[in-house]
C-alpha atoms as a printed R data frame, in Angstrom:
    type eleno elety resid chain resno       x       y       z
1   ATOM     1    CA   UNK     A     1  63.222 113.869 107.924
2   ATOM     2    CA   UNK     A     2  59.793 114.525 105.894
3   ATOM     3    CA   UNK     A     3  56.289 115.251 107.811
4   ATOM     4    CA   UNK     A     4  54.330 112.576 109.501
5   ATOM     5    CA   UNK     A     5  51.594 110.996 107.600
6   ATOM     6    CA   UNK     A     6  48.239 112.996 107.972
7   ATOM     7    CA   UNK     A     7  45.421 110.377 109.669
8   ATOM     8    CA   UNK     A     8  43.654 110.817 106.408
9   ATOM     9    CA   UNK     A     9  46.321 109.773 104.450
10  ATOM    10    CA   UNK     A    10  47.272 107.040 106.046
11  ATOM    11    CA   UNK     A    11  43.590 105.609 106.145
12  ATOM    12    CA   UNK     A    12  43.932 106.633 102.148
13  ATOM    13    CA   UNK     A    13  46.999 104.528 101.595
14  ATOM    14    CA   UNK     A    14  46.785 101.813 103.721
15  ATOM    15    CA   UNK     A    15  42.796 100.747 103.936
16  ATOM    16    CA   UNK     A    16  41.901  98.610 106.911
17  ATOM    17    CA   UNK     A    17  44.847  99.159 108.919
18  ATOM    18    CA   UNK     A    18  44.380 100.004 112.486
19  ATOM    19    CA   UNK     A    19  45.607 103.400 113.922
20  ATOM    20    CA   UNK     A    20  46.995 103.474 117.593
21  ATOM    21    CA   UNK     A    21  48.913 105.292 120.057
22  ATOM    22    CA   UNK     A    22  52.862 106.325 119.281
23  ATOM    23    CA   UNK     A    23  54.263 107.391 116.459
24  ATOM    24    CA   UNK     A    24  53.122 107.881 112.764
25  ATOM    25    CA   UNK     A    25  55.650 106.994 110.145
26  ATOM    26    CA   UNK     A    26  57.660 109.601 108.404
27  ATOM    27    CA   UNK     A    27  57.115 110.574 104.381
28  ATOM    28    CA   UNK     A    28  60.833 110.710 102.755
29  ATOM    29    CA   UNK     A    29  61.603 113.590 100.297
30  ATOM    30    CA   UNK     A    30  62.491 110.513  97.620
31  ATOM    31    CA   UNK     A    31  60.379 107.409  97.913
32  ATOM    32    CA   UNK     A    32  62.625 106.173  94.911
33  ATOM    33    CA   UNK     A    33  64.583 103.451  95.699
34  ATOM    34    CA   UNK     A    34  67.883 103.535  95.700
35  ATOM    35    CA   UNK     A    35  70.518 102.807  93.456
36  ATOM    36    CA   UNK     A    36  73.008 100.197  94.487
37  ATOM    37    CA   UNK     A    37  76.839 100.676  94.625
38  ATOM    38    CA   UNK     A    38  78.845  98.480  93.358
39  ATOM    39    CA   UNK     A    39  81.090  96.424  95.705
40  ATOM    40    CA   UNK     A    40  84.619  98.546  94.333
41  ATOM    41    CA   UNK     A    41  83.034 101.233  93.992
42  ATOM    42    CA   UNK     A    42  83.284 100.989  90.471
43  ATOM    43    CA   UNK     A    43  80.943 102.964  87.314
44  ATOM    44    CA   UNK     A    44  79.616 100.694  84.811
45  ATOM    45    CA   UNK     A    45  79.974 103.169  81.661
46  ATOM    46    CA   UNK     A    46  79.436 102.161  77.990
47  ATOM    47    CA   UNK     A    47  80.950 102.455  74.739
48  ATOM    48    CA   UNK     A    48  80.300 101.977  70.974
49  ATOM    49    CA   UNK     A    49  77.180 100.013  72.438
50  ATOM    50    CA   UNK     A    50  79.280  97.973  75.075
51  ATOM    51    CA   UNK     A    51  78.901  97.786  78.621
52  ATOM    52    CA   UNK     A    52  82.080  97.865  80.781
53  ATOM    53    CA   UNK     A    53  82.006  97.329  84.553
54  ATOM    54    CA   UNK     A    54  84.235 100.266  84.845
55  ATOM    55    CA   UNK     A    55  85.493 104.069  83.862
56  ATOM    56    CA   UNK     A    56  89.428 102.420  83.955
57  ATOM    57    CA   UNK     A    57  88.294  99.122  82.053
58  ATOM    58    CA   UNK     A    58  86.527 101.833  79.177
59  ATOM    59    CA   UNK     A    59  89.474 103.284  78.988
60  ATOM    60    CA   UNK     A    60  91.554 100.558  78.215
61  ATOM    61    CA   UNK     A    61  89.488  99.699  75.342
62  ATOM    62    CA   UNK     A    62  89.392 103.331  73.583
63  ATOM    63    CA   UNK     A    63  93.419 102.668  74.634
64  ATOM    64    CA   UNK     A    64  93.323  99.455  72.494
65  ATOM    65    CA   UNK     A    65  90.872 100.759  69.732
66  ATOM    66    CA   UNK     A    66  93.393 103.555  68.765
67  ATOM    67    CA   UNK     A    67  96.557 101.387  69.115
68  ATOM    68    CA   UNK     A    68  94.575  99.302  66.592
69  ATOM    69    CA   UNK     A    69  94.022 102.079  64.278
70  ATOM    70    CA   UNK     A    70  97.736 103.461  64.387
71  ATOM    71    CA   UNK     A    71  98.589  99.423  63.710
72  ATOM    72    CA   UNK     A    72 100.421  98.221  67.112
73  ATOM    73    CA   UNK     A    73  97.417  96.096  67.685
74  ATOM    74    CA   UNK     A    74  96.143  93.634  65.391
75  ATOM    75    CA   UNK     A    75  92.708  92.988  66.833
76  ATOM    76    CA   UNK     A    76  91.608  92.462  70.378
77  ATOM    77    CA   UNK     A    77  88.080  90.602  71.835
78  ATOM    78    CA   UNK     A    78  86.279  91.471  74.503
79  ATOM    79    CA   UNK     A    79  85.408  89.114  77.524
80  ATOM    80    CA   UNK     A    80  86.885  85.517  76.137
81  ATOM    81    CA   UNK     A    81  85.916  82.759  77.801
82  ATOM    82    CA   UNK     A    82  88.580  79.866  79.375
83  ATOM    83    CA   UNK     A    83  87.879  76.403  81.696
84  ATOM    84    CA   UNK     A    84  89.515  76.220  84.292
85  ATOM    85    CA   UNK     A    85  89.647  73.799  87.105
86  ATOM    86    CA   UNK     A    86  86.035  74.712  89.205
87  ATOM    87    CA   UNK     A    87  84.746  76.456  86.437
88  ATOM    88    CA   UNK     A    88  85.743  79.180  83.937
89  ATOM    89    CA   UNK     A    89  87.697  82.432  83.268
90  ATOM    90    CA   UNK     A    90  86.695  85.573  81.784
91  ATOM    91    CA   UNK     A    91  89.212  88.515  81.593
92  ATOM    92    CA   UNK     A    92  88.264  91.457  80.306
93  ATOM    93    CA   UNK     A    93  90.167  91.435  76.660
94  ATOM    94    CA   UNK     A    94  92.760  89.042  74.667
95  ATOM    95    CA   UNK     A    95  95.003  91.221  72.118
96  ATOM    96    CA   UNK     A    96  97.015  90.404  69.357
97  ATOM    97    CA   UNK     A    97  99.896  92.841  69.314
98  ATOM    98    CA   UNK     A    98 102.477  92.395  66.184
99  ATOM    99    CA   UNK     A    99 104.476  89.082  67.453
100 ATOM   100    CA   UNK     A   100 102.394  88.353  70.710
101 ATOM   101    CA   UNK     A   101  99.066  87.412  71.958
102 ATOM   102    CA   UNK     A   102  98.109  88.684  75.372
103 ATOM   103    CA   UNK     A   103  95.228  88.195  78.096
104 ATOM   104    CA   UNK     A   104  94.579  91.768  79.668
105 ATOM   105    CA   UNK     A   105  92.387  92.074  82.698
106 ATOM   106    CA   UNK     A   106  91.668  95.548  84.525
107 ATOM   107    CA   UNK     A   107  91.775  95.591  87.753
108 ATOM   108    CA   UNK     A   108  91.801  97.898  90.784
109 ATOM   109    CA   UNK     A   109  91.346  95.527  93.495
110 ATOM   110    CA   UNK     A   110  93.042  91.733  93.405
111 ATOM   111    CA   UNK     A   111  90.459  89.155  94.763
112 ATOM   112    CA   UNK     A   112  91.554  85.735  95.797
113 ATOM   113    CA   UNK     A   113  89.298  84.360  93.115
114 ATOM   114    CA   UNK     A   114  91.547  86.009  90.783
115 ATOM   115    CA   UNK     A   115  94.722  85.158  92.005
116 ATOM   116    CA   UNK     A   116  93.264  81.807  91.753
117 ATOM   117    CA   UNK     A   117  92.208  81.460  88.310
118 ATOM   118    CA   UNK     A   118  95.626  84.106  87.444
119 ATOM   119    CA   UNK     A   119  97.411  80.836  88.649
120 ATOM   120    CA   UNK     A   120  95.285  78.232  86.886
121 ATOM   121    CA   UNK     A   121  95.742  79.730  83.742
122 ATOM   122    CA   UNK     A   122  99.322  79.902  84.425
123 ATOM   123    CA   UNK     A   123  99.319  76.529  84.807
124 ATOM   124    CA   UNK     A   124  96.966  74.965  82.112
125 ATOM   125    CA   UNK     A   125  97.693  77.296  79.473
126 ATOM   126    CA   UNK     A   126 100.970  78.547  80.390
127 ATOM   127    CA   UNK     A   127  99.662  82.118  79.604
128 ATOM   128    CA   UNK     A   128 100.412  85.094  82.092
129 ATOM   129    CA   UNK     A   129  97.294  87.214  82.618
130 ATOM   130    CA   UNK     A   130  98.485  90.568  81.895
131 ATOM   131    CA   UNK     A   131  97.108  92.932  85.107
132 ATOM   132    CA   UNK     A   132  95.846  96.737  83.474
């Protein structure tokens, strides 16, 4: 815990405010604020320019650039967009390997929302979401 405020300083910083009995408040070593977490724990990171939401989802797509460059994968797109019932779907890449198309979504913790729209697209588009 950092040193009380001085009287002085507090009558610096705060003009007009009254000073009574108890205790002053406390000066932290970092008045920064903080940086928030993400809910998984998860490191946004990016590449080429490109933001990913995580270290494992980066990965994948150096994964994908060189299996494009050694010619398993045709192309690949980042973040496509699909409607489905209560809104839309956005896994994290579609790739065109040499006689299939595939959605890919990285994930390291299954939400119900997921499973839910995994399902949906099942269902309207008969395409499996491939889980990374």
């Amino acid at each position: 815990m950092g040193q009380p405020y001085t009287e002085s300083e507090i009558r610096r910083r705060f003009p007009g405010a009254t000073i009574r009995g108890g205790t002053m408040p406390r000066r932290t070593a970092d008045a920064s604020p903080r940086k928030r977490r993400h809910k998984y724990n998860a490191q946004a990171v990016t590449i080429d320019g490109i933001r990913f939401d995580s270290k494992r989802e980066a990965a994948h797509y150096e994964l994908l650039k060189a299996q494009q460059r050694e010619g398993g994968v045709k192309w690949f797109a980042l973040k496509p967009v699909f409607v489905i019932e209560g809104g839309r779907y956005i896994p994290d890449f579609i790739v065109q390997y040499t006689y299939r198309i595939e959605i890919q979504d990285v994930k390291g913790f299954k939400t119900a929302l997921y499973r839910r729209a995994k399902k949906q697209m099942r269902e309207r588009y008969g395409i499996d979401v491939v889980e990374i």
